[in-house]
CSV table of C-alpha atoms in Angstrom, one decimal:
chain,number,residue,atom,x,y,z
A,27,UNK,CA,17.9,-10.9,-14.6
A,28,UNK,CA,18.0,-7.1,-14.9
A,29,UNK,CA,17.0,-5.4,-11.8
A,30,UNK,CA,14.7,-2.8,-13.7
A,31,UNK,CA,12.7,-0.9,-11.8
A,32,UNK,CA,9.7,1.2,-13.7
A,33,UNK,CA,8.4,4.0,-11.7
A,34,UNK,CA,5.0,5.9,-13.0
A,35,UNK,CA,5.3,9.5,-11.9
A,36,UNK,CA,2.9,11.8,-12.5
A,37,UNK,CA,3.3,16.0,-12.0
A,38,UNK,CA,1.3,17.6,-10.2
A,39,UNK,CA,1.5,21.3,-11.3
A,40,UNK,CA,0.6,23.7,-8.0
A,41,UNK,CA,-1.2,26.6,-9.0
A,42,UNK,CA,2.6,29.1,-8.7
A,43,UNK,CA,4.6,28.6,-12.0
A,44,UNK,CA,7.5,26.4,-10.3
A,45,UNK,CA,6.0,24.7,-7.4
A,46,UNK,CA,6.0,21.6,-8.7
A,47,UNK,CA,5.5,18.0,-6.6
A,48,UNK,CA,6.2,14.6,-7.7
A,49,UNK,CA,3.3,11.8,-6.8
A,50,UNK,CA,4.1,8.0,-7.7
A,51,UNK,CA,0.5,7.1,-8.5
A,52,UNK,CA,-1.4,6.4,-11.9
A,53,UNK,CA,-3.9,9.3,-11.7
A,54,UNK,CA,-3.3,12.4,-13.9
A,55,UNK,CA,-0.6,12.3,-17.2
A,56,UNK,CA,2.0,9.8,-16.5
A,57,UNK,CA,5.4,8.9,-18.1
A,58,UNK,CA,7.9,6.2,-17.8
A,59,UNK,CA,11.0,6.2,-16.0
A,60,UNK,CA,13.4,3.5,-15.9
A,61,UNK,CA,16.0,2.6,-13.5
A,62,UNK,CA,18.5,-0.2,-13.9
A,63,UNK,CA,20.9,-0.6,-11.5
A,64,UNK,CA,21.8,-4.6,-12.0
A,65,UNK,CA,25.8,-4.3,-13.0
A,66,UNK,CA,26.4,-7.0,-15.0
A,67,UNK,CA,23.8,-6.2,-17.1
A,68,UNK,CA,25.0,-2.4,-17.7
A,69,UNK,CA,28.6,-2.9,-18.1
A,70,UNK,CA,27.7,-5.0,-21.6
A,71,UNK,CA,28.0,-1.5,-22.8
A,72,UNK,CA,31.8,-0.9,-21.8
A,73,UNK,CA,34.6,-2.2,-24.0
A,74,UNK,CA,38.1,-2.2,-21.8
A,75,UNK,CA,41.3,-1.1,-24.0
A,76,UNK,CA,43.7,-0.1,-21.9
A,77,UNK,CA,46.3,0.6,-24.3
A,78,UNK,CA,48.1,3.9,-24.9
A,79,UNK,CA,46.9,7.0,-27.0
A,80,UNK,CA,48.9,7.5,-29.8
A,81,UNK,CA,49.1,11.3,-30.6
A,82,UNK,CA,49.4,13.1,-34.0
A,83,UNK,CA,51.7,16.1,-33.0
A,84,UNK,CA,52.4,17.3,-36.5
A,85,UNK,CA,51.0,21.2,-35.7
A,86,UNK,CA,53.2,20.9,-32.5
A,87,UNK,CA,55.4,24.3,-32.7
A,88,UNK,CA,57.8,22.7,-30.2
A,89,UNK,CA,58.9,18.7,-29.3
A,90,UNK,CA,56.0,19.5,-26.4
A,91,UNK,CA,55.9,17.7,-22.9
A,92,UNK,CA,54.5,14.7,-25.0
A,93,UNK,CA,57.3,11.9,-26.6
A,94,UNK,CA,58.1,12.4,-29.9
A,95,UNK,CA,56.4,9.4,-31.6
A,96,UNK,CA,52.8,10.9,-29.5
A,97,UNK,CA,52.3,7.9,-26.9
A,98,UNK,CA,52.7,7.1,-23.5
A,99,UNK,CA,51.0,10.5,-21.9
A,100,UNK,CA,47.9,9.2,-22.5
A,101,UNK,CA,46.4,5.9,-22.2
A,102,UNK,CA,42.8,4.7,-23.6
A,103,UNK,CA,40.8,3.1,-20.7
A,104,UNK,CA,37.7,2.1,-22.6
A,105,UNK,CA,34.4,2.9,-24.3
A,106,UNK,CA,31.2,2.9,-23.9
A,107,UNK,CA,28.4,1.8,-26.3
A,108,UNK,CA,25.4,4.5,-26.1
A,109,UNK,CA,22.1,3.3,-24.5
A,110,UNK,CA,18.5,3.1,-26.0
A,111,UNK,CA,15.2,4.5,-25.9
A,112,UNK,CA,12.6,3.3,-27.4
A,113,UNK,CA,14.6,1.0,-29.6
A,114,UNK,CA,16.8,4.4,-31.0
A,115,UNK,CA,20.0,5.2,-30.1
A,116,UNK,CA,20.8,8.2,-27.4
A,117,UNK,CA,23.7,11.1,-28.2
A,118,UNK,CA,25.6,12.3,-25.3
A,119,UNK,CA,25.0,15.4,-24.1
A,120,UNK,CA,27.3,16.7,-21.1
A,121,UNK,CA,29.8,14.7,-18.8
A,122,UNK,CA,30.6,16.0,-15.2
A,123,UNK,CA,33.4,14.0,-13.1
A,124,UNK,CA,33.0,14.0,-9.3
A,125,UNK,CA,34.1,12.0,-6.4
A,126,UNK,CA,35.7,9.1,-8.5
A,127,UNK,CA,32.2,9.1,-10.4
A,128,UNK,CA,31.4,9.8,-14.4
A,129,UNK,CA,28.2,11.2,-14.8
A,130,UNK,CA,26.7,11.1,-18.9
A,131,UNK,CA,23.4,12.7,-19.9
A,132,UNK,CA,21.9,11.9,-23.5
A,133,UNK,CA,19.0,13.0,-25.7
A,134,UNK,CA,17.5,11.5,-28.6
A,135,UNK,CA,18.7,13.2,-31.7
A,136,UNK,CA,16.0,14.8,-34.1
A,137,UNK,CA,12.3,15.8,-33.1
A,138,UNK,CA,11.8,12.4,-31.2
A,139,UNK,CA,12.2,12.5,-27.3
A,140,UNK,CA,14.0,10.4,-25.0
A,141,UNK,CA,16.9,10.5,-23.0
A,142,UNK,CA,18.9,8.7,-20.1
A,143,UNK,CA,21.7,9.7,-17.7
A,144,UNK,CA,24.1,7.4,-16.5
A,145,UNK,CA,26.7,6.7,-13.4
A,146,UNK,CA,30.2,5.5,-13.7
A,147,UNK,CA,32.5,4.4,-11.2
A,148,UNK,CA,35.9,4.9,-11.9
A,149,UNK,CA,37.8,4.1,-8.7
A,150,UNK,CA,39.4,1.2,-10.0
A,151,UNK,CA,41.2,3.4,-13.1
A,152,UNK,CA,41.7,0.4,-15.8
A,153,UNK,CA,38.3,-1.1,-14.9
A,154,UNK,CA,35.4,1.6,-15.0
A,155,UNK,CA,32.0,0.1,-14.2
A,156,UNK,CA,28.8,1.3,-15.5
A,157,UNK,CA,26.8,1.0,-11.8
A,158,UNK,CA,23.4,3.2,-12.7
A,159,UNK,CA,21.1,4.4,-15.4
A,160,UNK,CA,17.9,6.1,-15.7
A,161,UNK,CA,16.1,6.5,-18.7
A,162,UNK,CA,12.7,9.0,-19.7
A,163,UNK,CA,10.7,7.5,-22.8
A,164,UNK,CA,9.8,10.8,-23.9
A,165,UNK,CA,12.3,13.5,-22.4
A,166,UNK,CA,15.4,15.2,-23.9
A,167,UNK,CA,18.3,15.3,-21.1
A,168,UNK,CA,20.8,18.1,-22.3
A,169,UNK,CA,22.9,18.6,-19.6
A,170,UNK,CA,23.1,17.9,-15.7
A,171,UNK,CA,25.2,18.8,-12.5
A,172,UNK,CA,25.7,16.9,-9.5
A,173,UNK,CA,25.9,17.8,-5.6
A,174,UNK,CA,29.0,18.3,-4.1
A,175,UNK,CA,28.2,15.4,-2.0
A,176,UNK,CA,26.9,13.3,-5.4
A,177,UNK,CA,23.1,13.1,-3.3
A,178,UNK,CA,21.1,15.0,-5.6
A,179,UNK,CA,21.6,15.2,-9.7
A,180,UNK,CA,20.0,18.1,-11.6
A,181,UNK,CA,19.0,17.5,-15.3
A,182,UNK,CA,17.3,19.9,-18.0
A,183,UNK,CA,16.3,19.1,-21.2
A,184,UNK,CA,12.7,19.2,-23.0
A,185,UNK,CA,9.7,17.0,-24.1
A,186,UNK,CA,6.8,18.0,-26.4
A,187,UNK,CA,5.0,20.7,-25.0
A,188,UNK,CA,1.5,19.2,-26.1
A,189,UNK,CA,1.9,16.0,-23.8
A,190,UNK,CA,4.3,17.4,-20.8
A,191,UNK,CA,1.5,17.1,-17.8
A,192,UNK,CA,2.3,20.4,-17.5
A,193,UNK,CA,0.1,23.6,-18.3
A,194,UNK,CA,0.9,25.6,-21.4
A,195,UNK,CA,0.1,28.7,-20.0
A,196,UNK,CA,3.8,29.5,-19.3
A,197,UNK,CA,5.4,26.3,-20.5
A,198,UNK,CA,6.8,25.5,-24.0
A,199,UNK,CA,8.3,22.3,-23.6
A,200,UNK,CA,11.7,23.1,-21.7
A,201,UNK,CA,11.8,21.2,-17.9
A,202,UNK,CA,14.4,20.8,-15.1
A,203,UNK,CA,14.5,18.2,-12.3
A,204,UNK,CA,16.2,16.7,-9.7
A,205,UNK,CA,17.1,12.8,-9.1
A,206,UNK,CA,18.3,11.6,-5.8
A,207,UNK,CA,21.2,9.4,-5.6
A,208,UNK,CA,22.0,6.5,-2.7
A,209,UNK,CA,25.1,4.6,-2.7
A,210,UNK,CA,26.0,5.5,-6.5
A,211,UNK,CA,22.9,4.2,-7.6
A,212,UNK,CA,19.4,6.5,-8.3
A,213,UNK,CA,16.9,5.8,-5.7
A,214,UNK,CA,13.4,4.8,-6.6
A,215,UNK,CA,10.1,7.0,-6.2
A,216,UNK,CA,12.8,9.8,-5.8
A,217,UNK,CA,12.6,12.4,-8.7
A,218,UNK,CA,10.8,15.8,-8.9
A,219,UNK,CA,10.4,18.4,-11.6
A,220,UNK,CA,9.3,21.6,-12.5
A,221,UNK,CA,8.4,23.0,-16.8
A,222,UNK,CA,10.4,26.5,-17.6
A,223,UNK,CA,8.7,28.9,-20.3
A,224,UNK,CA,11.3,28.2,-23.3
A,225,UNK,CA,11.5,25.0,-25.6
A,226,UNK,CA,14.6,23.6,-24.1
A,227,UNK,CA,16.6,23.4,-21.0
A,228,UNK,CA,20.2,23.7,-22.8
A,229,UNK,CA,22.6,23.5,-19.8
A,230,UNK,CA,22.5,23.7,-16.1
A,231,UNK,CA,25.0,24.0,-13.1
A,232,UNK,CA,25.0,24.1,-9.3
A,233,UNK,CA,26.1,27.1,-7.4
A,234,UNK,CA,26.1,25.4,-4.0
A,235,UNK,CA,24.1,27.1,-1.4
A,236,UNK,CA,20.7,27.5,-2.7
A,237,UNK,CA,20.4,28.4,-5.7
A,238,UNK,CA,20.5,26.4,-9.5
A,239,UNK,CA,21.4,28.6,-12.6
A,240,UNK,CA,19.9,27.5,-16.2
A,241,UNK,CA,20.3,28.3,-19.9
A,242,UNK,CA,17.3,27.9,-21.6
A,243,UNK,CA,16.8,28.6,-25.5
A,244,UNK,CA,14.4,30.2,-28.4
A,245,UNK,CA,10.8,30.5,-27.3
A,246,UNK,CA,11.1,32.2,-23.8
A,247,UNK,CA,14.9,31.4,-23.8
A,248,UNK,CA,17.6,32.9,-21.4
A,249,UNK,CA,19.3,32.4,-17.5
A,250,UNK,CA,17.0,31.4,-14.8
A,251,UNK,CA,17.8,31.4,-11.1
A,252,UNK,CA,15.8,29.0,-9.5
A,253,UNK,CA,15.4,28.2,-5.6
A,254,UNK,CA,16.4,24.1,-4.8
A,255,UNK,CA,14.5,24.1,-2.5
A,256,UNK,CA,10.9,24.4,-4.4
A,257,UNK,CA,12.3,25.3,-7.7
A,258,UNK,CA,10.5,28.7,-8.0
A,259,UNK,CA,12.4,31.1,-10.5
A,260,UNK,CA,14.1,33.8,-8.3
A,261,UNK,CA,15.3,35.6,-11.0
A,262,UNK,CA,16.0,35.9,-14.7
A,263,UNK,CA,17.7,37.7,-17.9
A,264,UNK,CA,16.3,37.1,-21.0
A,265,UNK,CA,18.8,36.1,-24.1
A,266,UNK,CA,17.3,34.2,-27.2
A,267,UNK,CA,18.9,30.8,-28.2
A,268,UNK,CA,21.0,30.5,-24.4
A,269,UNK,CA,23.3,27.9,-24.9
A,270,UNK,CA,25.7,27.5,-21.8
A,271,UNK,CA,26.1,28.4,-18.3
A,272,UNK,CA,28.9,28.2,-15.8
A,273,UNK,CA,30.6,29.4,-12.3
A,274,UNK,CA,32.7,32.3,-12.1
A,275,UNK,CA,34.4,33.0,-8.8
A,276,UNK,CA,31.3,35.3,-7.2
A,277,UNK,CA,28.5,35.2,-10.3
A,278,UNK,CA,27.6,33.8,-13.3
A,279,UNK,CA,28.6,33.3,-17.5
A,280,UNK,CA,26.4,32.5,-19.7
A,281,UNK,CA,26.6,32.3,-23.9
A,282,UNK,CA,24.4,33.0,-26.3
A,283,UNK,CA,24.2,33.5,-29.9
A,284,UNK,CA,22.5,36.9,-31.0
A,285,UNK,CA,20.4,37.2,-33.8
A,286,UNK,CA,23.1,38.6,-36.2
A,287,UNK,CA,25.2,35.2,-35.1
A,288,UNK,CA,27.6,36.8,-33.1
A,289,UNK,CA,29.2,35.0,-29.7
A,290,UNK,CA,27.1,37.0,-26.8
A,291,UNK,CA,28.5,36.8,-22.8
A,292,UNK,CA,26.6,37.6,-20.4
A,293,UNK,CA,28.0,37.8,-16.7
A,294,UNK,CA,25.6,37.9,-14.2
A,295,UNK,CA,25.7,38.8,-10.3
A,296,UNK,CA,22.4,38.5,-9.1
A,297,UNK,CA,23.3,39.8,-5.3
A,298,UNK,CA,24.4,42.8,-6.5
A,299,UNK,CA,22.0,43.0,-9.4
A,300,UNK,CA,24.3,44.0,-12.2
A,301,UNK,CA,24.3,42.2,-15.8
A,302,UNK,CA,27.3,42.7,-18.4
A,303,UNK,CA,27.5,41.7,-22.0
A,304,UNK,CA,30.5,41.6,-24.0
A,305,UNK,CA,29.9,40.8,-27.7
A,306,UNK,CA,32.2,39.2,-30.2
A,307,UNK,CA,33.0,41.3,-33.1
A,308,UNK,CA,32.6,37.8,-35.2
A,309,UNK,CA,30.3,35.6,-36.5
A,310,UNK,CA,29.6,31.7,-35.3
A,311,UNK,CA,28.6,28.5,-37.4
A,312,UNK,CA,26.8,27.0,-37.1
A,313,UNK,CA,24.2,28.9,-35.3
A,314,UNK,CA,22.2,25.1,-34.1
A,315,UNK,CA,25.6,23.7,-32.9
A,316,UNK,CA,26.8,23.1,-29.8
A,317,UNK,CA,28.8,25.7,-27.8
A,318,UNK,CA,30.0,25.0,-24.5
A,319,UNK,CA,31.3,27.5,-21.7
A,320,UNK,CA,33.7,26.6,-19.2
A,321,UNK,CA,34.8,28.4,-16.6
A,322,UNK,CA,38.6,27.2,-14.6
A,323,UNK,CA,41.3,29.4,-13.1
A,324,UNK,CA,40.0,33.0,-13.6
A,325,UNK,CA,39.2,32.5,-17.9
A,326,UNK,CA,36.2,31.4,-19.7
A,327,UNK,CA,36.9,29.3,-22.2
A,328,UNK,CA,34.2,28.6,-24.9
A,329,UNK,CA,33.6,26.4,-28.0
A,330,UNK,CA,32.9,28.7,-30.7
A,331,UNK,CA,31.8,26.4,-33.6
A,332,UNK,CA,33.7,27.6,-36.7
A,333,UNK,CA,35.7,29.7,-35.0
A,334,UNK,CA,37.6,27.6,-32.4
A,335,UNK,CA,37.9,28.0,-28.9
A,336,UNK,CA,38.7,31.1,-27.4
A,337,UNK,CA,39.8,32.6,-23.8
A,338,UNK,CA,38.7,35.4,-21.9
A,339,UNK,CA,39.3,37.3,-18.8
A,340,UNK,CA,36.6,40.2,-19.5
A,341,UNK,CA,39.0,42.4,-18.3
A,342,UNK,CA,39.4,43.8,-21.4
A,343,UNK,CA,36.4,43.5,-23.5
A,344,UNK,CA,36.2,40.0,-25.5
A,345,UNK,CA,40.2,40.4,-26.7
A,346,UNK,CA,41.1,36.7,-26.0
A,347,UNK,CA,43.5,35.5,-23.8
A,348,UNK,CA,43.9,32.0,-24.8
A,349,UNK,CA,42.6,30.8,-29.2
A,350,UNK,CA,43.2,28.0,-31.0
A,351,UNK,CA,41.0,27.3,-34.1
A,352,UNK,CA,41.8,23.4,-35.7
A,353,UNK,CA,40.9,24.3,-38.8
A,354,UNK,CA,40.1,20.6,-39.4
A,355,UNK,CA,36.8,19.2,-41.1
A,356,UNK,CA,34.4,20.1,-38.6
A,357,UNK,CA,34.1,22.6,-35.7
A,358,UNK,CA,34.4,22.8,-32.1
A,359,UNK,CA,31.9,21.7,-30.0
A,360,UNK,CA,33.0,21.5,-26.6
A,361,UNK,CA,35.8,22.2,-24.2
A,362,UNK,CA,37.4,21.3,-20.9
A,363,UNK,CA,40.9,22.6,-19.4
A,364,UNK,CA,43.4,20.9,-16.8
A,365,UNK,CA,46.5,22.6,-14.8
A,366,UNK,CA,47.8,21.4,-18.5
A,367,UNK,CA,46.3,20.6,-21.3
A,368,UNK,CA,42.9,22.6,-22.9
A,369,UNK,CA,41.1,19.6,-24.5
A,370,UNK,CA,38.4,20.2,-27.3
A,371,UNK,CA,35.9,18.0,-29.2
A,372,UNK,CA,36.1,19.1,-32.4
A,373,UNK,CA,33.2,16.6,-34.1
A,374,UNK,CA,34.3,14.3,-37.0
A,375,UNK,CA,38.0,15.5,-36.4
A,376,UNK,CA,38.1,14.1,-33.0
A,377,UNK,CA,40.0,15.2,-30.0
A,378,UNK,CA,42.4,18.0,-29.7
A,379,UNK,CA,44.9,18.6,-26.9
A,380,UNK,CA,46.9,22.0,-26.8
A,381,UNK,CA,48.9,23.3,-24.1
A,382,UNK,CA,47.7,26.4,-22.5
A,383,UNK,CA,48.4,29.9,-23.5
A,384,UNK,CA,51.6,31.1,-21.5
A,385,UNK,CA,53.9,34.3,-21.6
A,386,UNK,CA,51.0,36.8,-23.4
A,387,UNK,CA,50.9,34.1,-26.5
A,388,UNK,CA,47.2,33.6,-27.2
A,389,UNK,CA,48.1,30.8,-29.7
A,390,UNK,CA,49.4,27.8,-28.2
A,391,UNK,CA,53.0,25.9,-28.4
A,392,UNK,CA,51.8,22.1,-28.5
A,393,UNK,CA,49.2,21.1,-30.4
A,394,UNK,CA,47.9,17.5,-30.5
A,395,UNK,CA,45.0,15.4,-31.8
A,396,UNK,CA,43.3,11.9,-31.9
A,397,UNK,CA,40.8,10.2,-33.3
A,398,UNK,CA,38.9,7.4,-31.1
A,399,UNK,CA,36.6,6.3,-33.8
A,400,UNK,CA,33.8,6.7,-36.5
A,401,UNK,CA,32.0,9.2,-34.1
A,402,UNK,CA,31.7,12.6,-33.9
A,403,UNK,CA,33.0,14.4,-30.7
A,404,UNK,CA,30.5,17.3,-28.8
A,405,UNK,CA,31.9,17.2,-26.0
A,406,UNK,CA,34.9,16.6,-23.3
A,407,UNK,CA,35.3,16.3,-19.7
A,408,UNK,CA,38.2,16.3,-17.2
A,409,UNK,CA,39.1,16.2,-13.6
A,410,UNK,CA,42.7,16.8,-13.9
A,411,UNK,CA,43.2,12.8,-14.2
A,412,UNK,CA,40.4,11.3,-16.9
A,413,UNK,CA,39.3,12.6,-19.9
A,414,UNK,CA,35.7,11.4,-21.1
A,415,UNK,CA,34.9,12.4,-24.9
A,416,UNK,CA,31.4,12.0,-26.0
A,417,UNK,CA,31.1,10.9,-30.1
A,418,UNK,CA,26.8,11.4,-30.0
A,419,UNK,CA,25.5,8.2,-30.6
A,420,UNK,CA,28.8,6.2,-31.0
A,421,UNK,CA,29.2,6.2,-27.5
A,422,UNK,CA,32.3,7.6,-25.1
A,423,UNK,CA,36.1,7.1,-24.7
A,424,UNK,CA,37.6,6.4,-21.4
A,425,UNK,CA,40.8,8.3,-21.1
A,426,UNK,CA,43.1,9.0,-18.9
A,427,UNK,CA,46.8,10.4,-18.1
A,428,UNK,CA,49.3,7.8,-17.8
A,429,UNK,CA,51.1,7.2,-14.6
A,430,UNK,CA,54.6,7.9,-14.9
């Protein structure tokens, strides 16, 4: 029998926008959280392959580090069926790998709200187990970070404003909260929250010391600094329709589109108080996609819908240091790099795998692709070992490098 545990939690709004305490009691507006933590039952949802990726390589300009025929550097470990909320099927929204551990946030698609996050083991590499999973009846998870230490896991998303438990005053729908984690699994009557003044918490990340950083958009949209410890907003820049946020070495990226649909970066050092924007001289489609920063071994990389994904080093303006653009029948929607590989989810198209730039050439040699299934791909995630594409609401793929 599943070990499901409901917990009624009810928000208790203190009188300063941001202090906000968590009561488990049925006074006051209450919403539904469910946590299953019974194994058997959650790993229904995974489907083992174990069988290797076969590679198109045809838009290779060299043979590449990968055989000829496109197998054996990858292998497909295993999918992963989406989860349910109120009998619809989630999309997944971000992935972040840590400590041996898969971490999956999801939303319901449309106006509807709901949304879930789940945890993954992956020590045993051709066996992944589904160990964890929270889900809110009527909350939108967009994207989540975990502790160094995997104790705490920070979520952002939205629910309708008009039935939040949270005053409207200041509050338009977005929220952000914090779920504690024992032992892999999410611990009971542990969860607290507090509403932002936009319409949706659009991605989040940990800057460890004391401090969260999130990208909110429209309606009161931008970067917020809040405090961990009582999630009071410290400080924040304003930027309609925020999309993404990461780490740089000593501040913070975020994107945005602007209102005339160009690619907006905004690098922000709150110690020293200094905000920079560089602009992109083009246009993105579509301007309600899905573009995703990330941030690894001194250059941004970012998704850029219609246009790719593109490189920088800011050091010279928003001239690129790494582009590739698949050209395929969608556009890219996410993006993750390795020591390697850059590896983008490119919707209906799939997966693409190209090398990174080297030697001044922004364009790179090896270019690979694979499609997992009927899905469409919005985002990727690696650790250097496993890659975890999300297709929306068909669910994830399981890969990893092969062991030579």
């Amino acid at each position: 029998m599943a070990n499901v545990k409901k917990l009624l939690i009810v928000l208790l709004v203190a009188s300063t926008f941001g202090a906000c305490d968590i009561l488990s009691n049925s006074d006051g507006n209450n919403f539904k959280v469910d946590i299953n933590n019974d194994v058997e039952s959650l790993n229904e949802r995974i489907q083992l392959i174990n069988q290797p990726v076969v590679l198109d390589s045809t838009r290779s300009k060299t043979a590449g580090s990968i055989t000829a025929s496109g197998s054996g550097s990858f292998t497909h470990v295993a999918n992963v069926a989406s989860p349910e909320v109120n009998g619809q099927k989630l999309s997944a929204t971000s992935i972040e790998l840590r400590a041996n551990k898969v971490y999956i946030s999801y939303h319901l698609n449309g106006n509807d709200y709901g949304g879930a996050v789940d945890i993954i083991d992956i020590r045993d590499e051709d066996n992944p187990s589904l160990i964890s999973h929270i889900s809110f009846a009527d909350t939108d998870v967009n994207a989540l970070d975990v502790e160094e230490n995997n104790k705490l896991l920070w979520i952002t998303g939205g629910r309708d404003v008009n039935s939040s438990g949270h005053s409207t005053a200041d509050h338009n729908g977005a929220i952000i909260g914090e779920l504690g984690i024992d032992k892999g699994e999410f611990e009971e009557n542990d969860y607290r929250e507090t509403p932002l003044p936009s319409y949706s918490g659009n991605d989040i990340v940990d800057a460890p010391g004391q401090y969260l950083y999130v990208a909110a958009g429209a309606t009161g949209g931008g970067y917020y600094e809040l405090s961990k410890k009582d999630f009071d907003i410290t400080n924040r820049v304003d930027n309609t329709f925020a999309k993404s946020i990461d780490r740089r070495q000593d501040d913070i990226v975020g994107l945005n589109l602007t209102a005339d649909h160009k690619a907006n970066f905004t690098i922000m050092d709150f110690k020293k108080e200094t905000v920079t924007n560089f602009q992109t001289p083009f246009t993105v489609a579509p301007t309600d996609g899905k573009n995703v920063l990330e941030h690894t071994a001194s250059i941004t990389y970012a998704a850029l819908g219609d246009q790719g994904v593109k490189g920088y080093k800011f050091n010279t303006g928003t001239d690129p240091v790494y582009e590739f653009n698949p050209q395929g029948d969608d556009v890219s929607n996410g993006v993750t790099v390795d020591g390697q590989y850059v590896y983008i989810a490119n919707g209906t198209d799939g997966l693409f795998i190209t090398t990174i730039a080297r030697s001044g050439n922004k364009e790179p040699e090896e270019v690979y692709s694979w499609k997992g299934g009927t899905g469409s791909a919005n985002f990727v995630k690696t650790d250097g070992n496993f890659i975890i594409l999300a297709n929306g609401i068909d669910g994830l793929n399981i890969l990893r490098k092969s062991k030579k």
